[in-house]
mmCIF file of C-alpha atoms and ligand atoms in Angstrom:
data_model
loop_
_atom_site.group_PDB
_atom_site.id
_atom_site.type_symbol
_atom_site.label_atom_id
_atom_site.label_comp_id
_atom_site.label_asym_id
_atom_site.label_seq_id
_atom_site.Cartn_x
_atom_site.Cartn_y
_atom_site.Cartn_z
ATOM 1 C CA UNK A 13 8.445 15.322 8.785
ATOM 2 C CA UNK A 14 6.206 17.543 10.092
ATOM 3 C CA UNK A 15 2.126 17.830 9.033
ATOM 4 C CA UNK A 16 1.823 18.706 4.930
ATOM 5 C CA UNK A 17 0.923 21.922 3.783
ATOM 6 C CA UNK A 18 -1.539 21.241 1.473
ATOM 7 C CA UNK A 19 -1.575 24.038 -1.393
ATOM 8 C CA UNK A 20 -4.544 26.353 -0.531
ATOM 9 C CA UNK A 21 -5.245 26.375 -4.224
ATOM 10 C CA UNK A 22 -5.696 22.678 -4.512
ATOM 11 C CA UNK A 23 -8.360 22.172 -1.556
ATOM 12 C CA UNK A 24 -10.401 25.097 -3.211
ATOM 13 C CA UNK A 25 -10.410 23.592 -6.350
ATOM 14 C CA UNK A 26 -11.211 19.679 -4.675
ATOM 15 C CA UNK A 27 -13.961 21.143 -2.828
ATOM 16 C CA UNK A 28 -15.395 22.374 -5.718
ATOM 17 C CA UNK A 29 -14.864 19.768 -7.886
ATOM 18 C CA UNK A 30 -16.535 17.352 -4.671
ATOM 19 C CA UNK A 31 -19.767 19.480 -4.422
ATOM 20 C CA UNK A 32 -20.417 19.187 -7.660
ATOM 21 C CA UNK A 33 -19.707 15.722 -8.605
ATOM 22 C CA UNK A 34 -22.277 13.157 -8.628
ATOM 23 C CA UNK A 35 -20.136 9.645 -9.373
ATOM 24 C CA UNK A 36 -16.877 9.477 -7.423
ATOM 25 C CA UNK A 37 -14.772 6.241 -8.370
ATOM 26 C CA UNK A 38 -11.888 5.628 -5.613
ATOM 27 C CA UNK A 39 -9.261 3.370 -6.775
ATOM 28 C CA UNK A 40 -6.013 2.162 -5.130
ATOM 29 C CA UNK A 41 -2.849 -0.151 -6.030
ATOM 30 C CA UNK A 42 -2.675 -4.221 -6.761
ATOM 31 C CA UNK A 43 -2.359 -6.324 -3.833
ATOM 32 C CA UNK A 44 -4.279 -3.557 -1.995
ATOM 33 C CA UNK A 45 -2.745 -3.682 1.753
ATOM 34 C CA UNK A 46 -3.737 -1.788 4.754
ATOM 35 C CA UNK A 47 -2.646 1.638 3.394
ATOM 36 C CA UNK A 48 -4.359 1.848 0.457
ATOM 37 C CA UNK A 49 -7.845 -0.309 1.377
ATOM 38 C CA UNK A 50 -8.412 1.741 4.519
ATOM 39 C CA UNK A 51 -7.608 5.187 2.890
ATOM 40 C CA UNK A 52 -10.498 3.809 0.351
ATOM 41 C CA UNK A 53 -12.834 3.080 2.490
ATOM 42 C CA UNK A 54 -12.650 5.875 4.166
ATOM 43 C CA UNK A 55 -12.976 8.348 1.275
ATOM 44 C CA UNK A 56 -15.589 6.171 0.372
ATOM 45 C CA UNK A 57 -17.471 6.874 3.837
ATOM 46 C CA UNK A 58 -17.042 10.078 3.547
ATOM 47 C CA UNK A 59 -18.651 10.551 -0.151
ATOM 48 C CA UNK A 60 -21.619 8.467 1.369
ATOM 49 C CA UNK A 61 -21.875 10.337 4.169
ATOM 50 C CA UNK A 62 -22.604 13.425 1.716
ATOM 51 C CA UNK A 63 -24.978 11.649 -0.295
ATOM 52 C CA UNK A 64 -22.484 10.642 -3.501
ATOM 53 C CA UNK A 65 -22.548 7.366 -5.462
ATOM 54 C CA UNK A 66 -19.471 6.172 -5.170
ATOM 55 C CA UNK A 67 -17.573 2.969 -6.039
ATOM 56 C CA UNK A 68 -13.926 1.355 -5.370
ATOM 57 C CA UNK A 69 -12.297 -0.305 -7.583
ATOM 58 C CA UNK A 70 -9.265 -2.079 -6.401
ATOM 59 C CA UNK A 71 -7.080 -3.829 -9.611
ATOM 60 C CA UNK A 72 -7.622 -7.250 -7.680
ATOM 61 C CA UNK A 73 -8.484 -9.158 -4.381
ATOM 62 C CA UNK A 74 -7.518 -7.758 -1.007
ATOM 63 C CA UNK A 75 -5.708 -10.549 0.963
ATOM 64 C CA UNK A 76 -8.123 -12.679 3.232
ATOM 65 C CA UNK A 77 -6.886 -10.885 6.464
ATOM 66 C CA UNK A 78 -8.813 -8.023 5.293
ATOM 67 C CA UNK A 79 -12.100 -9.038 4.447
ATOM 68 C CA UNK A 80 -13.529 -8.000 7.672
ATOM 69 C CA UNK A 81 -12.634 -4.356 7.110
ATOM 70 C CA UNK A 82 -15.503 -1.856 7.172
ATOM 71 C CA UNK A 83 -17.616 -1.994 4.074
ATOM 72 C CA UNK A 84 -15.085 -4.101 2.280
ATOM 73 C CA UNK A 85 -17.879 -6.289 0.532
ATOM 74 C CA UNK A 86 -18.933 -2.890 -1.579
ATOM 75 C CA UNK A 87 -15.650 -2.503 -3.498
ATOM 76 C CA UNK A 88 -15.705 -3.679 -7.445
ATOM 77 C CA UNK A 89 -12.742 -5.792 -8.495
ATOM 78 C CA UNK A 90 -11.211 -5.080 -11.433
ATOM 79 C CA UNK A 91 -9.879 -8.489 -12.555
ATOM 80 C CA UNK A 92 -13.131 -10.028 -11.520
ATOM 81 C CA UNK A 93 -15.583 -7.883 -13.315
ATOM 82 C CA UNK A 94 -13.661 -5.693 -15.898
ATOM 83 C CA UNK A 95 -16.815 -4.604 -18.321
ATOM 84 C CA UNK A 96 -18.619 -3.118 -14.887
ATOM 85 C CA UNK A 97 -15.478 -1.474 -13.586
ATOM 86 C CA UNK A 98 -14.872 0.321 -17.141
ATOM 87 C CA UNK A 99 -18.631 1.391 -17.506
ATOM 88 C CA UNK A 100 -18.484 2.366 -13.452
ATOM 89 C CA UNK A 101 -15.151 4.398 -14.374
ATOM 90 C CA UNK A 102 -16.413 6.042 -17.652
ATOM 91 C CA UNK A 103 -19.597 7.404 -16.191
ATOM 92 C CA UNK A 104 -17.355 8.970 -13.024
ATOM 93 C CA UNK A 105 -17.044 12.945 -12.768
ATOM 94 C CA UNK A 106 -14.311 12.568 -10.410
ATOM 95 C CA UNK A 107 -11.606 9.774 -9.666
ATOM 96 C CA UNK A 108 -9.193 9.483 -6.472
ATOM 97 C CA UNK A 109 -5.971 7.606 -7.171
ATOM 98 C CA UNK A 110 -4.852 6.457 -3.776
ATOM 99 C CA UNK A 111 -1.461 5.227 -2.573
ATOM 100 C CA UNK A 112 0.308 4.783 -5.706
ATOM 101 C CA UNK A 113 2.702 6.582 -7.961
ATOM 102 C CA UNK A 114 2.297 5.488 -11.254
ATOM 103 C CA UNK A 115 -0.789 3.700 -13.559
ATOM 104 C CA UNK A 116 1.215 0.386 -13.756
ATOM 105 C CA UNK A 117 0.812 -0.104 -9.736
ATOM 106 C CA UNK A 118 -3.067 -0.791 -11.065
ATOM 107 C CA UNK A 119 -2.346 -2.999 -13.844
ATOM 108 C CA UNK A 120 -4.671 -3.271 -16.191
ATOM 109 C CA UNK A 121 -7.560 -0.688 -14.377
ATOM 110 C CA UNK A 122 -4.191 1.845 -15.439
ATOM 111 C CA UNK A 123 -5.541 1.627 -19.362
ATOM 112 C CA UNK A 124 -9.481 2.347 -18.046
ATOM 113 C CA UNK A 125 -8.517 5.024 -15.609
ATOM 114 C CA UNK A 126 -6.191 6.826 -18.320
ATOM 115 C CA UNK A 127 -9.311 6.913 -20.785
ATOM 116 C CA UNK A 128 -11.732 8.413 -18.453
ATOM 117 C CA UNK A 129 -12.426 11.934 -18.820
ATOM 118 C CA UNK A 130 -13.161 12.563 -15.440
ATOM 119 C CA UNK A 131 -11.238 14.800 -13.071
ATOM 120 C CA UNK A 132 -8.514 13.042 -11.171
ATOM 121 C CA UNK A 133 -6.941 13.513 -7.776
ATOM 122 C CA UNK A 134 -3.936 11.850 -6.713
ATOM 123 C CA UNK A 135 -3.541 11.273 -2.971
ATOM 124 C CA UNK A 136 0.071 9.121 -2.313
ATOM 125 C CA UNK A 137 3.001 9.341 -0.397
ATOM 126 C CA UNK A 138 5.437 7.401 -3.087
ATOM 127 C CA UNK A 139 8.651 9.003 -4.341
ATOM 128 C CA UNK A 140 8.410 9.907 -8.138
ATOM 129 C CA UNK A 141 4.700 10.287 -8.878
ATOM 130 C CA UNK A 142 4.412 9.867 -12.191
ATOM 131 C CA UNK A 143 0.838 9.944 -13.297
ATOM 132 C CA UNK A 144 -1.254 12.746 -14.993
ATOM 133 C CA UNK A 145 -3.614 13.988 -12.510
ATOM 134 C CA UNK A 146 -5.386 17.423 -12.375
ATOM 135 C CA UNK A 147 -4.835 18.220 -8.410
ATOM 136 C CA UNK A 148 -1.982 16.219 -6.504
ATOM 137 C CA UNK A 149 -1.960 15.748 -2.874
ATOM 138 C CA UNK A 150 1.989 13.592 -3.205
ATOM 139 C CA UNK A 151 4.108 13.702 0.290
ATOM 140 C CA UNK A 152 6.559 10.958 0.113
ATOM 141 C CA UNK A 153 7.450 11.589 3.696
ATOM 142 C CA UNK A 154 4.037 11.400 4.904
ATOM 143 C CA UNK A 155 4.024 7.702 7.426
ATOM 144 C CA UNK A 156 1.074 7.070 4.741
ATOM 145 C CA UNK A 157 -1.820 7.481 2.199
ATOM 146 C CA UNK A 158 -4.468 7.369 4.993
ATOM 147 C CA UNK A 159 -2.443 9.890 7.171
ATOM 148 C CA UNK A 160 -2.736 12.381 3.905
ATOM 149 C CA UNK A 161 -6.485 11.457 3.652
ATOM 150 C CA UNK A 162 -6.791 13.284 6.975
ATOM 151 C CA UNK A 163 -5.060 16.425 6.650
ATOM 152 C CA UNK A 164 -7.142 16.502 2.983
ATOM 153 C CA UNK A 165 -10.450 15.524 4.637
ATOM 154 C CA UNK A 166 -9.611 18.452 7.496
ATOM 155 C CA UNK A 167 -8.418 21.158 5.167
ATOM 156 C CA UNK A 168 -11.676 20.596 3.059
ATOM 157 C CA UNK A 169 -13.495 21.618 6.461
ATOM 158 C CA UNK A 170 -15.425 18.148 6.044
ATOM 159 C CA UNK A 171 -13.593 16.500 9.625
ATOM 160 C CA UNK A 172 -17.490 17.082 11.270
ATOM 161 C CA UNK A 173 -18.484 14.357 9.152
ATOM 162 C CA UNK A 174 -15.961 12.215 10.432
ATOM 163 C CA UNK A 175 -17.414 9.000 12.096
ATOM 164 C CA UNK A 176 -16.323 5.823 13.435
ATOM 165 C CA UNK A 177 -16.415 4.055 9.907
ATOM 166 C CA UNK A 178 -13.964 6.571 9.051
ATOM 167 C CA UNK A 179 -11.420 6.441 12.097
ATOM 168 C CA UNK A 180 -11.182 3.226 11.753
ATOM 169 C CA UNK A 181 -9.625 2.824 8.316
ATOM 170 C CA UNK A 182 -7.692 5.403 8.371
ATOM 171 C CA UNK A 183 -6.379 4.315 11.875
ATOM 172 C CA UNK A 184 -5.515 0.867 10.030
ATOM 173 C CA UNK A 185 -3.444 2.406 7.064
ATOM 174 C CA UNK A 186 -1.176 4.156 9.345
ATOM 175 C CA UNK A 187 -0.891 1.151 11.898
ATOM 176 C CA UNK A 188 0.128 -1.115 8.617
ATOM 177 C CA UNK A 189 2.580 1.394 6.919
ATOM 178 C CA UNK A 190 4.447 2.153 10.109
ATOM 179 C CA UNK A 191 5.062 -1.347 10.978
ATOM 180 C CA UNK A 192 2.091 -0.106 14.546
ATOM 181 C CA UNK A 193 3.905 3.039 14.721
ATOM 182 C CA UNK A 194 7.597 1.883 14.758
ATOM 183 C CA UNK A 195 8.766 3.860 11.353
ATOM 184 C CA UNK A 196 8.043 6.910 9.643
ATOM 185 C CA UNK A 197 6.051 7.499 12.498
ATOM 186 C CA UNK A 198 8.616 9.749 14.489
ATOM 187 C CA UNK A 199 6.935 13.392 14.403
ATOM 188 C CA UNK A 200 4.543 14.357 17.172
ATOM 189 C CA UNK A 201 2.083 15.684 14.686
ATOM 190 C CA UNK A 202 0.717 12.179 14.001
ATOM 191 C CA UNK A 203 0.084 11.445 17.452
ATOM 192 C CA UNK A 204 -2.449 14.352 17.060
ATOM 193 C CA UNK A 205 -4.170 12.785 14.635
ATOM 194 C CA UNK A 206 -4.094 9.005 16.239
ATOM 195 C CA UNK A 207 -5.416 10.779 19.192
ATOM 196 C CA UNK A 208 -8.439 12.371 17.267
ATOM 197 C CA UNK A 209 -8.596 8.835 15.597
ATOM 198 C CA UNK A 210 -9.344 7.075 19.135
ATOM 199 C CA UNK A 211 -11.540 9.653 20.310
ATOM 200 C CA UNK A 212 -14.079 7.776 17.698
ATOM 201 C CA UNK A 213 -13.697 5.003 20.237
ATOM 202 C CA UNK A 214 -12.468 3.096 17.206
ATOM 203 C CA UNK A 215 -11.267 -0.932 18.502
ATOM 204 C CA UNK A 216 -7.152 -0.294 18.410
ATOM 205 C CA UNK A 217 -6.692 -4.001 19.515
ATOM 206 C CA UNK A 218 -9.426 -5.299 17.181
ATOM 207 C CA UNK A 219 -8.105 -3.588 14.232
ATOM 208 C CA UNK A 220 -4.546 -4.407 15.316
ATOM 209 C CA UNK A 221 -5.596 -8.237 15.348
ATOM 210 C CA UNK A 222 -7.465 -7.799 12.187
ATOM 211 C CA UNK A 223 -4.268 -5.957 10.171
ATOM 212 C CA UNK A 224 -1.183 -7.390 11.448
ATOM 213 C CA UNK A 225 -1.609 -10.608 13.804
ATOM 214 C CA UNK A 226 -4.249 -13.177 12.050
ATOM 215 C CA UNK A 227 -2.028 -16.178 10.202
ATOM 216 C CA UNK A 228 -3.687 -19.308 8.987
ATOM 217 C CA UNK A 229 -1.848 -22.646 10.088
ATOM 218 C CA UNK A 230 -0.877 -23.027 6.861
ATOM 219 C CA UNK A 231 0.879 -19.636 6.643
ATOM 220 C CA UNK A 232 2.406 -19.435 9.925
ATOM 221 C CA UNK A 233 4.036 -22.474 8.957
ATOM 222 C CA UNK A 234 5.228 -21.304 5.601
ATOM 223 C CA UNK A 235 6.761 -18.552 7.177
ATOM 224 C CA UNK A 236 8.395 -20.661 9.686
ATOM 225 C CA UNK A 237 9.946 -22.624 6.621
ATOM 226 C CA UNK A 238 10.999 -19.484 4.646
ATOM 227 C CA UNK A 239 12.825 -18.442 7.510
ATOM 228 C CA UNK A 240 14.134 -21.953 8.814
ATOM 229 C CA UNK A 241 15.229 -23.083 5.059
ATOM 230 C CA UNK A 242 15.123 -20.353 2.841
ATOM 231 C CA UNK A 243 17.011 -17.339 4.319
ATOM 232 C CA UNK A 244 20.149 -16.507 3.008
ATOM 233 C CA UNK A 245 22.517 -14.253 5.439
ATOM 234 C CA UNK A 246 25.633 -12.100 3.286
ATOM 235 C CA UNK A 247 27.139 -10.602 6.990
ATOM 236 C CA UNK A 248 30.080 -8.714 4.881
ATOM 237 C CA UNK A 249 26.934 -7.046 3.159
ATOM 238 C CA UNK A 250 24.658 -6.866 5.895
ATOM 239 C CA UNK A 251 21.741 -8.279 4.017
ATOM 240 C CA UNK A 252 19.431 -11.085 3.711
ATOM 241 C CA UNK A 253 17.663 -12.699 1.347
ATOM 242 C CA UNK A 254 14.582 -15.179 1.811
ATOM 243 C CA UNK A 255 13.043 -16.391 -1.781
ATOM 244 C CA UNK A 256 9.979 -18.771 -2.306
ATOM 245 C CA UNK A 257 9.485 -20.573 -5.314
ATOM 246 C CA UNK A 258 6.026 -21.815 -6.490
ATOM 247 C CA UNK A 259 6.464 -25.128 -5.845
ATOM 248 C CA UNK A 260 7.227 -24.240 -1.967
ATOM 249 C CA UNK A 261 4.125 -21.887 -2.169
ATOM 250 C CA UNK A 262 1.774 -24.590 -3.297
ATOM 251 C CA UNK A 263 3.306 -26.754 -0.643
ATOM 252 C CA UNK A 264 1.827 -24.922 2.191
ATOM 253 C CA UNK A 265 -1.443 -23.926 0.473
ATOM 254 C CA UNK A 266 -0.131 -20.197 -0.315
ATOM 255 C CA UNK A 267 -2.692 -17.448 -0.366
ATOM 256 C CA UNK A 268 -2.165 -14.008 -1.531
ATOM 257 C CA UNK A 269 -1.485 -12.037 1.566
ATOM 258 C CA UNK A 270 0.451 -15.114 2.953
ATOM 259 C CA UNK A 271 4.550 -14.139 3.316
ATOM 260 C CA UNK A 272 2.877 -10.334 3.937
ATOM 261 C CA UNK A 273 5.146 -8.470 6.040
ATOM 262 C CA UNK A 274 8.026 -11.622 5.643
ATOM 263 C CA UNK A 275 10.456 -9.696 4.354
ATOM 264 C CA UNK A 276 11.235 -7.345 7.846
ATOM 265 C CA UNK A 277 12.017 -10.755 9.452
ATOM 266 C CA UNK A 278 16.104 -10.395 8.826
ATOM 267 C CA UNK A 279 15.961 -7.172 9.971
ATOM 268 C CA UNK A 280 15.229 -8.184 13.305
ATOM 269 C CA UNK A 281 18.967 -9.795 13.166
ATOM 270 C CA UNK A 282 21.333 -7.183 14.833
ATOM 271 C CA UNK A 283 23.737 -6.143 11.378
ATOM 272 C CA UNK A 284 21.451 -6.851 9.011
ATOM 273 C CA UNK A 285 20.779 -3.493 7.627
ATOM 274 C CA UNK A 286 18.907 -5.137 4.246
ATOM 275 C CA UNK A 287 16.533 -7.428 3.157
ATOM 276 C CA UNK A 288 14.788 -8.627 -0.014
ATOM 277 C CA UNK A 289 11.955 -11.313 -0.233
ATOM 278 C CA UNK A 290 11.632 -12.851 -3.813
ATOM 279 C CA UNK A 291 8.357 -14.920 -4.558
ATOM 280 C CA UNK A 292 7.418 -16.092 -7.735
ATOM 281 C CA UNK A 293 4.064 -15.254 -8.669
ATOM 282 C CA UNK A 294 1.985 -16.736 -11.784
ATOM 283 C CA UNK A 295 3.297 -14.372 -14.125
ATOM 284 C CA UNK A 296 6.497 -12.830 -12.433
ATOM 285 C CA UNK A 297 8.583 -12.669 -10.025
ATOM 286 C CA UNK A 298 8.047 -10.210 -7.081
ATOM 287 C CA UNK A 299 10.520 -8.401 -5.066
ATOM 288 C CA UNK A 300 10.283 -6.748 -1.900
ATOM 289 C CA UNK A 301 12.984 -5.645 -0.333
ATOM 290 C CA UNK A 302 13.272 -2.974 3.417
ATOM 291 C CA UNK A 303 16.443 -1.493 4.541
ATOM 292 C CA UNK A 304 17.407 0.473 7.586
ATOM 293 C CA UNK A 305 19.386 3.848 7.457
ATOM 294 C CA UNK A 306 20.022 5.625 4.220
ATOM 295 C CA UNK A 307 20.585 2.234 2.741
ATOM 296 C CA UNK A 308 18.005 2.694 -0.362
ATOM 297 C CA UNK A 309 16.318 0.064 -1.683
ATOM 298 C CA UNK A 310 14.218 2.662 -3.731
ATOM 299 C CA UNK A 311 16.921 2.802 -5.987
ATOM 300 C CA UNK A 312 17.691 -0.857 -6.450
ATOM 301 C CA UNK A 313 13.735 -1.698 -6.992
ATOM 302 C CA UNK A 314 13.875 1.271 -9.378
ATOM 303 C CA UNK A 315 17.078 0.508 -11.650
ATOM 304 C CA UNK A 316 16.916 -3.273 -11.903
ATOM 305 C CA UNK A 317 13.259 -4.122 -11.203
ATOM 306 C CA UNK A 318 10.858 -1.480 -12.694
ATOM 307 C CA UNK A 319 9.449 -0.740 -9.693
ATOM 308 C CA UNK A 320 9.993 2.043 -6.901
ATOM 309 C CA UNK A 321 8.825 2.665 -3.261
ATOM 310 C CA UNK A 322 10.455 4.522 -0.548
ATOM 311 C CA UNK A 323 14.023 4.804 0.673
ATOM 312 C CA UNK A 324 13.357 1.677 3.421
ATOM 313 C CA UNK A 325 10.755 0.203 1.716
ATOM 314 C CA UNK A 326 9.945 -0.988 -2.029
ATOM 315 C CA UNK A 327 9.231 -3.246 -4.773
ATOM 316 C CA UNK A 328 9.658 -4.191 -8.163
ATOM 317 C CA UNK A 329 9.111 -7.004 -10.504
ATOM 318 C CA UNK A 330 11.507 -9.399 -12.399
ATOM 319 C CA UNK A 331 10.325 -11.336 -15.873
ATOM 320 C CA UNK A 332 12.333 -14.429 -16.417
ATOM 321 C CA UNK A 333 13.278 -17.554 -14.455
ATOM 322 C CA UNK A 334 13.649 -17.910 -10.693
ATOM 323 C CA UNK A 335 17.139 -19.141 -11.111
ATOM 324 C CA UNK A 336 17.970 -15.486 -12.987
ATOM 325 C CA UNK A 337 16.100 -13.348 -10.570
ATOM 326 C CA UNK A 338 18.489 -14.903 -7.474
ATOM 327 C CA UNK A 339 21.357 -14.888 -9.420
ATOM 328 C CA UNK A 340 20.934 -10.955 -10.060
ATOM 329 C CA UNK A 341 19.902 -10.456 -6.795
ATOM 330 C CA UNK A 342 23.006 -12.281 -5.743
ATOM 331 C CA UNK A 343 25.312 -9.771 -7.877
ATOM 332 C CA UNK A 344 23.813 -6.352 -6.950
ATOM 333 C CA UNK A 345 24.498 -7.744 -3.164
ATOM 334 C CA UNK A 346 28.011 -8.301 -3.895
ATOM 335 C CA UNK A 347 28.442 -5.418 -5.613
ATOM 336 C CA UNK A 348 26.973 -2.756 -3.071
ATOM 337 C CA UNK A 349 29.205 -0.551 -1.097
ATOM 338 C CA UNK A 350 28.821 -0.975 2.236
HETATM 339 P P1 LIG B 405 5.898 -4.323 -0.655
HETATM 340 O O1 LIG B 405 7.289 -4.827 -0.510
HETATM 341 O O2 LIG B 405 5.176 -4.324 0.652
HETATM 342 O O3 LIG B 405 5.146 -4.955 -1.777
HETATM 343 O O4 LIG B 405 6.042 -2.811 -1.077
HETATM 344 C C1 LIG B 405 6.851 -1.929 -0.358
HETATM 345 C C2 LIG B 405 6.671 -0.551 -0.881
HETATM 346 O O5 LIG B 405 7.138 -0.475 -2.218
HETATM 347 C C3 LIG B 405 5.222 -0.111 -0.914
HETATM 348 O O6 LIG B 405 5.181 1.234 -0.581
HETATM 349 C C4 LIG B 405 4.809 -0.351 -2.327
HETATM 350 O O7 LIG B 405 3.792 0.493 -2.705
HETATM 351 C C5 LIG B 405 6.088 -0.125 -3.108
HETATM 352 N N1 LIG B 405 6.126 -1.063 -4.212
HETATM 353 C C6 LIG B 405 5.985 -2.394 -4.170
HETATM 354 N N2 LIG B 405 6.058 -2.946 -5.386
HETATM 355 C C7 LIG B 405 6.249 -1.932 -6.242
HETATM 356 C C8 LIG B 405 6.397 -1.836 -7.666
HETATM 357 O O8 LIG B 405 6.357 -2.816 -8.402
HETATM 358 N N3 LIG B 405 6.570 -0.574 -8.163
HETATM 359 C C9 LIG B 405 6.610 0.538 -7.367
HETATM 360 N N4 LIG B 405 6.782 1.741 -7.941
HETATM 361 N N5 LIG B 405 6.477 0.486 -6.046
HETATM 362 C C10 LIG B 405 6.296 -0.719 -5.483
HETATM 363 MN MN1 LIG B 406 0.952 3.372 1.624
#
């Protein structure tokens, strides 16, 4: 994949629709990760930087890990404070949808943001965008949301106000959605962009630290136990699954943010070409699932789980009982060609 052209068109129209613009209201996916909080944040810079109100409004709590992101405190959350997110959303001239493909991702922020009047941009690198916006920046082979930021933020001629603030999100949603610049990451362009990135002096190992490597006791040892107890190997398939049930959760004190990043474990086993992590949540049952190769798990997220991703990487959700979700899981194993 080599840098996105971004349709000449499109960045007139965005600049225009930026300079005028008063209220800008930056929103990204549920169980905002790396990708989509630093791609926020540093939109949300930027707008600052040229003297906009503007607001984020994630659909609900970023995981602990990354609280001490720049300017994290300043984002709204919808499930905390719904009647100021709708009145914050309904006075906005513009709206940025960030690194997600359809309104579900934001749960119930989808029915507020579908409403609003005001002119909305779509920045994502998910397959299938489905989601009426007036300008869309979509890339699915783009390493991430934050990566696309760039190239939009350059295009628009704004990099001079670029700053530190800025470099350093941005630098944290590529780090998280290449796994620190092990997938999707392949294409010397990026390095081009890391490199202007550092030359903010940005802290790679702090951020690193920050993103990927901070585990409570509590969580390194719930992992440990997922892995020791609750993996499940199918060699003729070359998968894996690991599932949690709440009772295990509550057991070691779960947090959201906790079994992050659990389900590439099995693919560190030589063979194991798939993997899918089930946890069950208060009012579902999530899947995650990665693969390796041209093994998609897209499609399987997509056709039996509602949900959708990339080709090595997605999710989905399952409505029923634990026992139901593992026993389906346990069939489209067995049944994949392989
Ligand atoms: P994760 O397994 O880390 O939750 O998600 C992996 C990838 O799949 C991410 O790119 C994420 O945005 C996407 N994804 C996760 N859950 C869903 C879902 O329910 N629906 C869709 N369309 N994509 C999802
Ligand atoms: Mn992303």
């Amino acid at each position: 994949m080599a840098v996105p052209i971004l349709d000449k068109n499109d960045i007139s129209k965005l600049r225009s629709h930026i300079e005028q613009a008063q209220r800008i209201v930056i929103t990204c996916h549920k169980s905002p990760d790396g990708d989509a909080l630093g791609s926020s944040l540093a939109l949300y810079s930027l707008f600052q930087a040229m003297g906009k109100l503007v607001n984020i409004i994630t659909p609900d709590m970023p995981p602990r890990q990354l609280n001490d992101l720049p300017l994290i405190s300043r984002i709204t959350i919808n499930s905390q404070n719904e009647v100021l997110a709708k009145a914050i959303v309904e006075r906005a001239d513009l709206i940025f949808c960030l690194d997600f493909n359809a309104l579900y991702r934001i749960d119930r922020l989808g029915d507020t943001i579908d409403k609003a009047t005001a002119v909305k941009v779509l920045i994502d690198h998910h397959m299938g965008p489905d989601i009426a916006c007036d300008i869309m920046f979509s890339f699915p082979l783009m390493s991430s949301t934050c990566e696309l930021v760039y190239y939009v933020i350059r295009d628009l001629g704004y990099k001079r106000l670029m700053n530190r603030t800025i470099a350093q999100c941005l630098y944290v949603g590529m780090m998280t959605d290449t796994g620190n610049f092990t997938f999707n990451s392949d294409y010397p362009e990026i390095y081009q962009v890391i490199a202007h990135l550092v030359s903010f002096n940005i802290d790679k190992e702090w951020l690193y630290n920050l993103a990927m490597n901070t585990f409570s006791a509590d969580c390194l040892r719930l992992r440990g136990y997922a892995i020791n107890e609750k993996m499940q190997i199918y060699e003729q398939q070359h998968a894996a699954v690991i599932s949690l049930n709440k009772d295990e959760l509550t057991r070691y004190n779960y947090h959201k943010g906790d079994t992050e990043g659990l389900v590439n474990k099995p693919l560190s086993i030589p063979g194991i070409t798939m993997s899918i992590f089930v946890r069950e949540d208060n009012d579902n049952i999530k899947i995650s699932c990665r693969s390796r190769g041209d093994r998609s798990v897209e499609e399987i997220c997509r056709l039996h789980f509602g949900g959708g991703g990339h080709l090595n990487a997605a999710g989905g959700e399952y409505y029923g009982p634990m026992d139901d979700a593992l026993a389906l899981i346990d069939k489209i194993i067995k049944e994949l060609k392989y």
